[in-house]
Short mmCIF file of C-alpha atoms and ligand atoms in Angstrom, two decimals:
data_model
loop_
_atom_site.label_atom_id
_atom_site.label_comp_id
_atom_site.label_asym_id
_atom_site.label_seq_id
_atom_site.Cartn_x
_atom_site.Cartn_y
_atom_site.Cartn_z
CA MET F 1188 12.64 34.12 52.44
CA ASN F 1189 8.86 32.51 52.58
CA LEU F 1190 8.51 32.45 56.78
CA ALA F 1191 6.64 29.51 58.73
CA TYR F 1192 4.95 32.41 61.46
CA LYS F 1193 4.58 35.28 60.86
CA ARG F 1194 5.16 36.89 64.35
CA ILE F 1195 7.53 35.79 66.98
CA VAL F 1196 7.84 36.68 70.38
CA VAL F 1197 10.84 36.19 72.86
CA VAL F 1198 9.72 36.41 76.44
CA GLY F 1199 12.92 37.70 78.29
CA GLY F 1200 15.96 40.08 77.36
CA GLY F 1201 18.73 37.88 79.44
CA ALA F 1202 20.90 36.27 78.28
CA ALA F 1203 19.26 33.52 76.79
CA GLY F 1204 16.58 36.29 75.05
CA SER F 1205 19.13 38.61 73.91
CA MET F 1206 20.67 35.23 72.69
CA ALA F 1207 17.69 33.60 70.74
CA ALA F 1208 16.89 37.65 69.29
CA ALA F 1209 20.22 38.23 67.89
CA ALA F 1210 19.85 34.41 66.49
CA LEU F 1211 16.55 35.14 64.72
CA ALA F 1212 17.49 38.57 63.33
CA THR F 1213 20.52 37.20 61.81
CA GLY F 1214 19.03 34.36 60.77
CA LEU F 1215 15.89 34.42 60.04
CA PRO F 1216 15.83 38.66 57.65
CA GLY F 1217 12.36 39.36 57.10
CA SER F 1218 10.63 37.96 60.13
CA VAL F 1219 8.53 39.92 63.01
CA VAL F 1220 10.63 39.48 66.52
CA GLU F 1221 10.24 40.67 69.21
CA LEU F 1222 11.27 41.26 72.43
CA VAL F 1223 9.17 41.81 76.55
CA GLU F 1224 11.23 42.49 79.15
CA SER F 1225 10.57 43.81 82.11
CA GLU F 1226 13.27 46.08 82.88
CA GLU F 1227 12.14 45.80 87.42
CA ILE F 1228 12.01 42.40 87.13
CA GLY F 1229 15.85 42.41 85.34
CA ILE F 1230 18.03 39.59 84.86
CA LEU F 1231 19.85 36.95 86.42
CA GLY F 1232 23.21 38.78 85.24
CA VAL F 1233 25.84 35.48 86.93
CA GLY F 1234 26.58 33.31 84.19
CA GLU F 1235 29.86 34.46 83.23
CA ALA F 1236 31.73 31.74 82.01
CA THR F 1237 31.67 29.97 79.25
CA PHE F 1238 32.10 26.76 76.92
CA PRO F 1239 34.24 27.33 73.44
CA SER F 1240 31.26 26.89 71.78
CA ILE F 1241 30.20 29.98 72.49
CA ARG F 1242 32.80 31.35 68.88
CA SER F 1243 30.94 29.67 66.68
CA PHE F 1244 27.29 31.70 67.66
CA HIS F 1245 29.77 34.81 67.35
CA GLN F 1246 30.81 33.97 63.58
CA LEU F 1247 27.28 32.90 62.42
CA LEU F 1248 26.35 37.10 64.16
CA GLY F 1249 29.13 37.91 62.22
CA ILE F 1250 30.44 39.86 65.93
CA ASP F 1251 34.60 40.82 65.47
CA GLU F 1252 36.50 39.40 68.57
CA ALA F 1253 37.61 42.72 69.78
CA ASP F 1254 34.43 45.08 69.45
CA PHE F 1255 33.61 41.56 72.26
CA VAL F 1256 35.97 41.87 74.00
CA ARG F 1257 36.05 45.54 74.47
CA ALA F 1258 31.90 45.93 75.80
CA THR F 1259 31.92 43.14 77.47
CA ASN F 1260 35.61 43.87 80.29
CA ALA F 1261 35.32 39.99 78.76
CA THR F 1262 38.77 37.58 79.12
CA PHE F 1263 40.03 34.04 77.89
CA LYS F 1264 39.57 31.29 78.98
CA LEU F 1265 41.54 28.11 78.55
CA GLY F 1266 39.43 25.61 81.02
CA ILE F 1267 38.84 24.98 84.49
CA GLU F 1268 41.38 24.79 87.25
CA PHE F 1269 39.74 22.21 90.32
CA ARG F 1270 41.20 23.06 93.15
CA ASP F 1271 40.44 20.75 95.90
CA TRP F 1272 38.23 17.78 95.26
CA ARG F 1273 39.92 14.62 95.22
CA VAL F 1274 41.41 16.24 98.21
CA PRO F 1275 42.24 18.92 100.35
CA GLY F 1276 45.61 20.42 98.92
CA GLU F 1277 45.51 19.21 95.37
CA SER F 1278 44.14 20.38 92.27
CA TYR F 1279 43.86 19.48 88.33
CA PHE F 1280 42.56 21.61 84.99
CA HIS F 1281 40.09 20.44 82.94
CA THR F 1282 41.24 21.86 80.27
CA PHE F 1283 39.19 22.80 76.14
CA GLY F 1284 42.23 21.31 74.79
CA ASP F 1285 43.09 18.27 73.41
CA PHE F 1286 46.35 15.35 75.21
CA GLY F 1287 46.18 13.73 72.02
CA VAL F 1288 45.33 10.28 70.05
CA LEU F 1289 43.09 8.96 73.32
CA SER F 1290 42.55 5.08 73.05
CA GLY F 1291 44.87 2.08 70.72
CA PRO F 1292 48.99 1.74 71.08
CA TYR F 1293 49.75 5.31 70.75
CA ALA F 1294 47.40 6.48 73.15
CA LEU F 1295 48.75 9.60 74.96
CA TRP F 1296 48.28 9.59 78.35
CA GLY F 1297 48.67 5.42 78.60
CA GLN F 1298 52.20 5.89 77.29
CA HIS F 1299 52.74 8.66 79.83
CA ARG F 1300 51.38 6.78 83.12
CA ARG F 1301 52.72 3.88 81.24
CA LEU F 1302 56.44 4.86 81.02
CA ALA F 1303 55.60 6.42 84.76
CA ASP F 1304 58.77 8.87 84.17
CA ALA F 1305 59.03 11.78 86.34
CA SER F 1306 62.16 13.07 83.99
CA LEU F 1307 58.85 13.35 80.46
CA GLY F 1308 56.52 15.28 83.79
CA ARG F 1309 53.05 15.91 84.63
CA LEU F 1310 50.30 14.72 82.18
CA GLY F 1311 49.62 18.78 81.62
CA GLU F 1312 52.00 19.33 80.04
CA GLN F 1313 51.33 17.25 77.39
CA CYS F 1314 48.81 19.47 76.65
CA LEU F 1315 49.06 23.47 74.45
CA PRO F 1316 46.82 25.46 77.08
CA THR F 1317 46.97 23.00 79.99
CA LEU F 1318 50.34 24.63 80.42
CA MET F 1319 49.88 28.89 79.25
CA ALA F 1320 46.80 28.38 81.82
CA SER F 1321 49.54 27.66 84.24
CA GLN F 1322 51.27 30.60 83.30
CA GLY F 1323 49.28 32.99 82.38
CA ARG F 1324 49.05 33.16 79.27
CA PHE F 1325 47.66 33.49 75.63
CA GLN F 1326 47.40 33.73 72.18
CA ALA F 1327 44.79 33.16 70.19
CA LEU F 1328 46.91 30.36 67.11
CA SER F 1329 44.51 29.19 64.51
CA THR F 1330 43.58 25.58 64.13
CA GLN F 1331 43.96 25.36 60.27
CA ALA F 1332 47.24 25.91 60.86
CA GLY F 1333 47.52 22.75 63.04
CA ASN F 1334 48.46 23.27 66.58
CA GLY F 1335 45.04 25.61 68.08
CA PHE F 1336 43.24 24.88 70.43
CA ASN F 1337 39.54 26.16 71.85
CA TYR F 1338 38.71 28.66 74.19
CA ALA F 1339 35.76 30.54 75.89
CA TYR F 1340 35.17 33.58 77.03
CA HIS F 1341 34.86 34.93 81.03
CA PHE F 1342 32.51 38.29 80.24
CA ASP F 1343 30.42 40.57 82.34
CA ALA F 1344 26.66 38.76 82.28
CA THR F 1345 24.93 42.51 81.89
CA LEU F 1346 26.76 43.23 79.16
CA TYR F 1347 26.92 39.98 76.91
CA ALA F 1348 22.55 40.28 76.97
CA ALA F 1349 22.78 44.01 76.38
CA TYR F 1350 25.68 44.22 73.92
CA LEU F 1351 23.27 41.32 72.09
CA ARG F 1352 19.81 42.56 72.49
CA LYS F 1353 21.53 46.23 71.00
CA LEU F 1354 22.71 43.43 68.31
CA ALA F 1355 19.80 41.59 67.44
CA LEU F 1356 17.62 45.57 67.98
CA ALA F 1357 19.52 46.98 65.72
CA ARG F 1358 18.73 43.94 62.72
CA GLY F 1359 15.58 44.44 63.58
CA VAL F 1360 14.20 43.22 66.89
CA ARG F 1361 10.86 44.79 67.95
CA ARG F 1362 11.63 45.91 71.35
CA THR F 1363 8.93 45.76 74.82
CA GLU F 1364 9.26 47.16 78.28
CA GLY F 1365 7.13 45.83 80.73
CA ARG F 1366 5.95 43.33 82.69
CA ILE F 1367 3.55 40.15 81.84
CA VAL F 1368 0.45 39.36 84.33
CA GLU F 1369 -1.28 37.08 81.80
CA VAL F 1370 -0.49 34.89 79.77
CA VAL F 1371 -3.60 34.11 77.35
CA ARG F 1372 -4.09 30.70 75.89
CA GLY F 1373 -5.00 29.38 72.30
CA PRO F 1374 -5.67 26.98 70.76
CA ALA F 1375 -2.31 26.60 68.96
CA GLY F 1376 -0.62 26.88 72.91
CA VAL F 1377 -0.51 30.44 74.03
CA SER F 1378 -1.71 33.26 71.90
CA GLU F 1379 -0.83 36.32 73.93
CA LEU F 1380 0.00 38.48 76.79
CA LYS F 1381 -1.31 41.30 78.96
CA LEU F 1382 0.59 43.94 80.69
CA THR F 1383 0.46 45.58 83.33
CA ASP F 1384 -0.87 48.37 81.71
CA GLY F 1385 -2.36 46.95 79.11
CA ARG F 1386 -1.02 46.94 76.33
CA VAL F 1387 -0.93 43.21 74.61
CA VAL F 1388 2.05 41.46 72.38
CA ALA F 1389 0.35 38.67 70.21
CA GLY F 1390 2.53 35.80 68.27
CA ASP F 1391 1.75 32.75 66.99
CA LEU F 1392 5.47 31.36 68.74
CA PHE F 1393 6.72 32.17 71.81
CA ILE F 1394 10.17 31.45 72.72
CA ASP F 1395 10.46 31.56 76.82
CA CYS F 1396 13.73 32.56 78.24
CA SER F 1397 11.92 33.92 81.26
CA GLY F 1398 14.64 32.71 83.72
CA PHE F 1399 13.68 30.12 86.37
CA ALA F 1400 10.10 32.17 85.95
CA SER F 1401 9.04 29.50 83.28
CA LEU F 1402 6.12 31.89 82.64
CA LEU F 1403 5.22 30.24 80.02
CA LEU F 1404 6.29 26.83 79.53
CA GLY F 1405 5.65 26.18 83.28
CA ALA F 1406 3.76 28.47 85.55
CA ALA F 1407 1.40 28.63 81.88
CA LEU F 1408 1.55 25.34 80.15
CA GLY F 1409 2.19 23.27 82.77
CA GLU F 1410 5.04 21.47 81.33
CA PRO F 1411 6.74 18.77 84.81
CA PHE F 1412 10.01 19.22 85.77
CA ILE F 1413 12.61 16.62 86.06
CA ASP F 1414 14.19 17.18 88.83
CA PHE F 1415 18.12 16.50 88.79
CA SER F 1416 19.10 17.41 92.49
CA ARG F 1417 19.36 13.30 94.12
CA TRP F 1418 22.11 13.69 91.97
CA LEU F 1419 23.39 16.79 92.46
CA PRO F 1420 22.27 18.92 95.61
CA VAL F 1421 23.47 22.01 94.85
CA ASP F 1422 20.71 24.63 95.27
CA ARG F 1423 20.85 27.71 96.08
CA ALA F 1424 24.60 30.73 95.18
CA TRP F 1425 26.13 33.77 96.87
CA ALA F 1426 26.86 35.65 94.09
CA CYS F 1427 29.19 38.97 94.44
CA PRO F 1428 32.06 40.18 93.00
CA SER F 1429 35.04 41.93 94.37
CA ALA F 1430 38.23 44.10 92.18
CA ARG F 1431 40.79 43.45 90.19
CA VAL F 1432 44.03 42.59 91.98
CA GLY F 1433 47.52 43.36 90.67
CA ASP F 1434 48.05 42.21 87.07
CA GLU F 1435 47.97 38.92 87.02
CA LEU F 1436 45.23 38.64 85.33
CA ALA F 1437 44.18 33.85 84.84
CA PRO F 1438 42.78 32.87 81.64
CA TYR F 1439 41.11 30.22 83.94
CA THR F 1440 38.19 29.42 85.89
CA ARG F 1441 38.77 28.32 89.52
CA ALA F 1442 36.40 26.36 90.90
CA THR F 1443 37.24 25.25 94.69
CA ALA F 1444 35.63 22.63 96.50
CA LEU F 1445 34.05 24.30 100.08
CA GLU F 1446 32.45 21.60 103.10
CA ALA F 1447 29.31 22.08 101.18
CA GLY F 1448 29.67 23.02 98.01
CA TRP F 1449 32.05 25.44 95.77
CA ALA F 1450 32.85 28.59 95.41
CA TRP F 1451 34.23 30.69 91.55
CA ARG F 1452 36.44 32.25 91.11
CA ILE F 1453 36.37 34.24 87.07
CA PRO F 1454 38.68 37.23 86.99
CA LEU F 1455 36.91 39.92 84.27
CA ARG F 1456 38.93 43.20 82.88
CA ASN F 1457 37.87 45.25 85.37
CA ARG F 1458 36.97 43.04 87.99
CA THR F 1459 36.87 39.05 90.26
CA GLY F 1460 33.32 37.43 90.27
CA HIS F 1461 33.25 35.45 92.87
CA GLY F 1462 30.29 33.17 94.68
CA HIS F 1463 29.09 29.76 96.54
CA VAL F 1464 27.35 27.01 95.23
CA PHE F 1465 26.40 25.73 98.16
CA ALA F 1466 23.66 22.09 99.14
CA SER F 1467 21.31 23.76 101.87
CA ARG F 1468 20.89 21.27 103.06
CA TYR F 1469 23.67 21.08 104.68
CA ILE F 1470 24.97 24.64 105.82
CA CYS F 1471 23.55 27.65 106.95
CA GLU F 1472 22.79 30.68 104.23
CA GLU F 1473 24.70 33.26 106.66
CA ARG F 1474 27.74 30.06 107.14
CA ALA F 1475 27.73 30.10 102.99
CA LEU F 1476 28.14 33.66 102.52
CA ALA F 1477 30.74 34.01 105.50
CA GLN F 1478 32.50 30.95 103.26
CA LEU F 1479 32.17 32.54 100.22
CA LEU F 1480 34.22 36.03 101.66
CA ALA F 1481 36.83 34.54 102.77
CA GLN F 1482 37.69 32.99 99.48
CA MET F 1483 37.53 36.13 97.43
CA ASP F 1484 40.56 38.41 96.26
CA GLY F 1485 39.26 40.93 97.95
CA PRO F 1486 36.60 43.29 99.68
CA PRO F 1487 32.58 43.21 98.30
CA ILE F 1488 32.38 45.64 95.84
CA ALA F 1489 28.68 45.95 95.13
CA GLU F 1490 25.80 43.99 98.13
CA PRO F 1491 26.27 40.02 97.81
CA ARG F 1492 22.89 38.28 95.52
CA LEU F 1493 21.54 35.33 97.03
CA LEU F 1494 20.01 33.22 94.48
CA ARG F 1495 17.74 30.17 94.46
CA PHE F 1496 17.90 26.86 92.05
CA THR F 1497 16.81 22.91 91.78
CA THR F 1498 18.85 21.70 88.74
CA GLY F 1499 16.68 19.67 86.05
CA HIS F 1500 15.04 20.46 82.82
CA ARG F 1501 11.13 20.70 82.26
CA ALA F 1502 10.26 17.45 80.48
CA ARG F 1503 9.75 19.00 77.20
CA MET F 1504 11.03 22.14 76.44
CA TRP F 1505 8.67 22.35 73.46
CA VAL F 1506 4.76 22.53 73.80
CA ASP F 1507 2.54 23.08 71.63
CA ASN F 1508 4.13 26.79 70.88
CA VAL F 1509 5.92 27.64 72.95
CA ILE F 1510 9.93 26.74 73.61
CA ALA F 1511 11.66 27.32 76.88
CA LEU F 1512 15.58 27.88 76.22
CA GLY F 1513 17.43 28.72 79.41
CA PRO F 1514 16.14 27.77 83.14
CA SER F 1515 13.11 28.24 82.04
CA GLY F 1516 13.94 24.95 80.04
CA GLY F 1517 15.76 23.02 82.58
CA PHE F 1518 19.58 24.39 84.56
CA LEU F 1519 22.58 22.61 85.88
CA GLU F 1520 24.26 23.89 87.80
CA PRO F 1521 27.15 25.34 86.94
CA LEU F 1522 30.16 24.00 87.90
CA GLU F 1523 30.79 23.56 83.68
CA SER F 1524 29.68 26.75 82.58
CA THR F 1525 26.82 24.68 80.29
CA SER F 1526 23.97 26.95 80.65
CA ILE F 1527 24.76 29.35 77.85
CA PHE F 1528 25.88 26.12 75.82
CA LEU F 1529 23.00 24.93 76.76
CA VAL F 1530 20.93 27.90 75.50
CA GLN F 1531 22.85 28.02 72.01
CA SER F 1532 22.82 23.41 71.63
CA ALA F 1533 18.57 24.74 71.83
CA LEU F 1534 18.62 27.53 69.41
CA GLY F 1535 20.89 26.12 66.87
CA ARG F 1536 18.25 23.13 66.54
CA LEU F 1537 15.82 25.19 66.71
CA MET F 1538 17.09 27.34 63.50
CA ASN F 1539 17.39 24.69 61.48
CA LEU F 1540 14.11 24.09 61.79
CA LEU F 1541 13.16 28.09 61.21
CA VAL F 1542 15.13 27.87 58.64
CA SER F 1543 13.22 25.56 55.61
CA GLY F 1544 10.18 27.31 55.92
CA ALA F 1545 7.71 25.21 57.07
CA VAL F 1546 6.49 24.96 60.62
CA PRO F 1547 7.95 21.82 62.23
CA SER F 1548 5.93 18.97 62.38
CA ALA F 1549 4.95 16.66 65.48
CA ALA F 1550 8.33 14.51 64.87
CA GLN F 1551 10.94 17.34 64.26
CA VAL F 1552 9.16 18.88 67.23
CA GLY F 1553 9.69 15.56 69.54
CA ASP F 1554 12.88 15.31 67.68
CA PHE F 1555 14.06 18.05 69.43
CA ASN F 1556 12.59 17.36 72.98
CA GLY F 1557 14.72 14.30 72.82
CA ALA F 1558 17.63 15.34 71.85
CA MET F 1559 17.63 18.32 74.51
CA ALA F 1560 16.27 15.90 77.36
CA ARG F 1561 19.80 13.56 76.35
CA GLN F 1562 21.58 16.21 75.79
CA PHE F 1563 20.75 17.70 79.81
CA ALA F 1564 21.95 14.49 80.61
CA ARG F 1565 24.71 13.99 79.41
CA VAL F 1566 25.44 17.14 80.45
CA ARG F 1567 24.50 16.50 84.01
CA ASP F 1568 26.64 12.86 84.28
CA PHE F 1569 29.61 14.25 84.22
CA ILE F 1570 28.81 17.26 86.54
CA ILE F 1571 28.29 14.18 89.01
CA LEU F 1572 31.62 12.83 88.55
CA HIS F 1573 33.27 15.60 89.51
CA TYR F 1574 32.22 15.05 92.89
CA ARG F 1575 32.47 11.01 92.58
CA LEU F 1576 35.05 10.87 92.42
CA THR F 1577 35.76 12.38 95.68
CA ALA F 1578 38.06 11.36 98.04
CA ARG F 1579 36.74 13.54 100.44
CA ARG F 1580 34.85 12.54 104.11
CA ASP F 1581 35.12 15.63 105.51
CA SER F 1582 32.73 17.00 105.81
CA ALA F 1583 27.54 14.74 105.05
CA LEU F 1584 28.02 16.58 101.50
CA TRP F 1585 31.12 15.07 100.06
CA SER F 1586 30.80 12.05 102.57
CA ALA F 1587 27.15 11.58 100.67
CA MET F 1588 28.30 12.14 96.70
CA ALA F 1589 30.42 9.63 97.21
CA THR F 1590 28.88 7.13 97.44
CA MET F 1591 25.61 8.21 96.53
CA ASP F 1592 23.52 6.02 93.36
CA LEU F 1593 24.60 7.12 90.10
CA PRO F 1594 22.73 7.05 86.69
CA ASP F 1595 22.85 3.48 84.79
CA THR F 1596 24.42 6.64 82.06
CA LEU F 1597 27.16 7.36 84.64
CA ALA F 1598 27.90 3.56 86.00
CA PHE F 1599 28.15 2.04 82.70
CA LYS F 1600 30.80 4.88 81.47
CA ILE F 1601 32.58 4.30 84.34
CA ARG F 1602 32.98 0.88 84.03
CA ALA F 1603 33.63 1.47 80.41
CA TRP F 1604 36.39 3.28 81.44
CA ARG F 1605 37.92 0.83 84.62
CA GLN F 1606 37.46 -1.70 82.74
CA SER F 1607 39.13 -1.20 79.17
CA SER F 1608 40.18 2.18 78.99
CA GLN F 1609 37.40 3.18 76.84
CA LEU F 1610 36.27 7.11 77.06
CA HIS F 1611 32.57 5.80 76.08
CA GLN F 1612 31.08 8.51 73.86
CA TYR F 1613 26.47 8.70 73.31
CA ASP F 1614 24.57 11.08 71.62
CA GLU F 1615 24.47 14.41 72.27
CA GLU F 1616 27.32 14.95 74.12
CA GLY F 1617 28.50 18.16 75.61
CA PHE F 1618 31.58 16.83 76.54
CA ASP F 1619 33.22 14.14 73.95
CA ALA F 1620 36.06 12.33 75.46
CA THR F 1621 39.22 14.80 76.09
CA SER F 1622 37.03 16.09 78.71
CA TRP F 1623 36.29 13.08 80.09
CA LEU F 1624 40.35 12.39 81.01
CA ALA F 1625 40.49 15.02 81.81
CA ILE F 1626 37.90 14.92 84.80
CA HIS F 1627 39.43 11.12 85.64
CA ALA F 1628 42.89 11.97 85.62
CA GLY F 1629 42.50 15.18 88.00
CA MET F 1630 40.39 13.15 90.52
CA GLY F 1631 43.47 9.97 89.57
CA HIS F 1632 41.16 7.51 88.43
CA TRP F 1633 42.56 5.31 86.31
CA PRO F 1634 41.97 2.20 84.69
CA ASP F 1635 41.69 -1.39 86.42
CA ARG F 1636 45.40 -2.93 84.10
CA PRO F 1637 46.89 -1.06 81.65
CA ASP F 1638 44.98 -1.38 77.61
CA PRO F 1639 47.46 -4.36 76.24
CA ALA F 1640 47.82 -2.42 73.16
CA LEU F 1641 50.16 -0.10 75.02
CA SER F 1642 52.62 -2.38 75.14
CA VAL F 1643 52.49 -2.61 70.86
CA VAL F 1644 55.12 0.97 71.98
CA ALA F 1645 58.42 0.46 72.37
CA PRO F 1646 59.36 2.14 75.86
CA ALA F 1647 62.33 4.15 74.21
CA VAL F 1648 59.46 5.84 70.97
CA ALA F 1649 56.57 6.42 73.96
CA ARG F 1650 59.53 8.45 75.30
CA HIS F 1651 61.25 10.36 72.01
CA ALA F 1652 57.56 11.24 71.33
CA LEU F 1653 56.46 12.43 74.66
CA GLN F 1654 59.51 14.56 74.53
CA MET F 1655 59.47 15.86 72.15
CA ARG F 1656 55.62 16.93 72.57
CA ARG F 1657 56.38 18.08 76.17
CA GLU F 1658 59.85 20.21 74.30
CA ALA F 1659 57.23 21.48 70.96
CA ILE F 1660 54.50 22.76 73.90
CA ALA F 1661 57.23 24.82 76.42
CA ALA F 1662 58.19 26.20 73.13
CA THR F 1663 55.17 27.23 72.13
CA VAL F 1664 54.04 29.10 75.44
CA ALA F 1665 57.21 30.60 76.29
CA ALA F 1666 57.28 32.73 73.28
CA MET F 1667 53.47 33.94 74.21
CA PRO F 1668 52.76 37.02 75.99
CA THR F 1669 50.80 36.86 79.50
CA HIS F 1670 46.99 37.20 79.23
CA ASP F 1671 46.66 40.90 80.75
CA ALA F 1672 49.13 41.75 77.36
CA TYR F 1673 47.81 39.75 75.10
CA LEU F 1674 44.29 41.48 75.61
CA ARG F 1675 45.71 44.77 76.25
CA GLY F 1676 47.97 44.30 72.45
CA MET F 1677 44.36 43.69 70.74
CA LEU F 1678 41.96 46.42 72.31
CA ALA F 1679 44.43 48.68 71.13
CA ARG F 1680 44.11 47.66 67.74
C1 LIG H 2270 24.54 30.71 90.69
C2 LIG H 2270 24.58 31.03 88.76
C3 LIG H 2270 25.80 31.27 87.63
C4 LIG H 2270 25.88 31.05 86.77
N1 LIG H 2270 26.34 31.14 86.19
C5 LIG H 2270 26.97 30.00 84.88
C6 LIG H 2270 28.16 30.21 83.87
O1 LIG H 2270 29.28 30.74 85.07
N2 LIG H 2270 28.20 30.56 82.86
C7 LIG H 2270 26.10 30.32 81.95
O2 LIG H 2270 26.33 29.71 80.85
N3 LIG H 2270 25.25 30.43 82.54
C8 LIG H 2270 25.35 30.35 83.52
N4 LIG H 2270 24.13 30.75 85.26
C9 LIG H 2270 23.19 30.76 83.81
C10 LIG H 2270 23.27 32.07 83.00
O3 LIG H 2270 22.34 32.50 84.83
C11 LIG H 2270 21.65 32.22 82.50
O4 LIG H 2270 21.13 30.40 81.62
C12 LIG H 2270 21.54 33.11 82.07
O5 LIG H 2270 21.49 33.92 82.40
C13 LIG H 2270 20.43 33.30 80.88
O6 LIG H 2270 19.91 33.61 81.85
P1 LIG H 2270 17.59 34.31 81.75
O7 LIG H 2270 18.28 35.35 79.74
O8 LIG H 2270 17.30 32.41 80.86
O9 LIG H 2270 17.33 34.27 82.32
P2 LIG H 2270 17.26 35.55 83.28
O10 LIG H 2270 18.30 36.73 82.61
O11 LIG H 2270 16.73 36.45 84.15
O12 LIG H 2270 16.23 36.27 82.17
C14 LIG H 2270 15.27 36.67 82.12
C15 LIG H 2270 14.06 37.58 81.84
O13 LIG H 2270 12.82 37.15 81.52
C16 LIG H 2270 11.85 38.73 82.17
N5 LIG H 2270 10.87 37.81 82.73
C17 LIG H 2270 10.78 37.12 84.15
N6 LIG H 2270 9.10 37.48 84.32
C18 LIG H 2270 8.96 38.39 83.09
C19 LIG H 2270 7.39 39.08 83.45
N7 LIG H 2270 6.65 39.08 83.81
N8 LIG H 2270 7.43 39.77 82.24
C20 LIG H 2270 8.39 40.71 81.87
N9 LIG H 2270 9.15 39.92 81.73
C21 LIG H 2270 9.66 39.15 82.06
C22 LIG H 2270 13.33 39.33 82.15
O14 LIG H 2270 12.47 40.79 81.98
C23 LIG H 2270 14.81 38.70 82.04
O15 LIG H 2270 14.95 39.88 80.76
C24 LIG H 2270 24.90 31.02 86.11
C25 LIG H 2270 23.70 30.86 86.71
C26 LIG H 2270 22.83 30.65 88.06
C27 LIG H 2270 21.95 30.42 88.69
#
């Protein structure tokens, strides 16, 4: 293979670095890839909920699903249950599935709302994975058969990084353990890294996966940070696991709104991950920890860890010969589990350029940076929507979120929805129109008037279509095993 870069150095062996090393070793066979990481510093180890695109990443790497599930204590994820976001006591589900046609006369949600017929059940009953989640069932169905749906995983983040690292090393990546104490600049950007014991690691392309330290792009090259915290003020998290309780294994993440942030619950096969993401300007760390402990399924099985972050990204994620993936390039608070997805997205763009064998041009690098900045902004807007639609006024955080100024891009989308039932999509969207609908519907945020196109369909026809779909979904779900039974069957094979 014609290789544009003779020696690629990946800095960091957390999820981002391990994903990069595995992708480079698989997509650029014969290339020299060196992974530098420090056991003393360790990894973040908290990214435990994912996004459905992770499955295509695993397919490209040739990963066997059962092998991966076994190695990482993984479970399946059909979406996220949001509790107490609009008002305390209410909940809704952000599904990875679909609601059929989204616009025009046959818009399923529109007809369901227009008929307002209690005998048709909840809108969620028109979506296969939403009903599966509510009954704790799981079965992978083929999308080719037309009745499939998207799903993702929960996993132990430390085991996941180790799993991919092992795969990368087996495919030829070299691992260097040691702490980087100096990043040496050269004409192309960075030329080499110096380790504590005097060893030097040279390269001609550097992938900065050093986490929040952003050793190369931030600290050495000084790329400015674009701060999103005026819209997304949470900036700390307590993370702590509890033992798994009982046989029930929810096939979804739960995000419960609290006084100054929200708490996650992520079920793994051997334990349950818990965390409280909060805004330090509205609550002190001690009170935030007490609120987390009160939320947990059982007593902690490890010391709670406090993590600090700022939501935003480096203005450019690719500068000279340095590309930052993961928190070293940018971080959006974890409400929609998008960090690993954004790593995957950047990695996909990078691999597309590298496989050509030519050094990317300035225009291609500019295009990469523009696309990543837009993708971050799209995901940012999606996350803001969850907060902005709240009817809560019971704490300083929620009052501020309900009235804050919005980015223009999001204000436009909200107007398009309110005025003309349009689920507007920009380029580089991370979330499709169904996801946007799930949040609007879940938060009870509807267009100001029904779409006139809906009245083209006779009510009896619409009712029949909704009844048929609801019954078909209910029958499919009733025949499925529980999530726990499905996992046990898969791992017994
Ligand atoms: C509270 C919280 C919850 C999250 N939840 C999710 C989630 O549900 N889903 C999701 O997708 N993402 C989530 N994330 C993000 C996710 O944790 C990260 O995207 C993911 O862990 C990747 O991080 P990383 O590999 O870039 O960094 P890290 O895991 O921090 O790894 C950094 C690596 O760089 C190395 N390193 C750093 N400095 C040096 C040095 N001087 N010398 C040598 N090596 C060095 C370290 O040793 C380590 O190997 C969450 C993040 C936070 C803060």
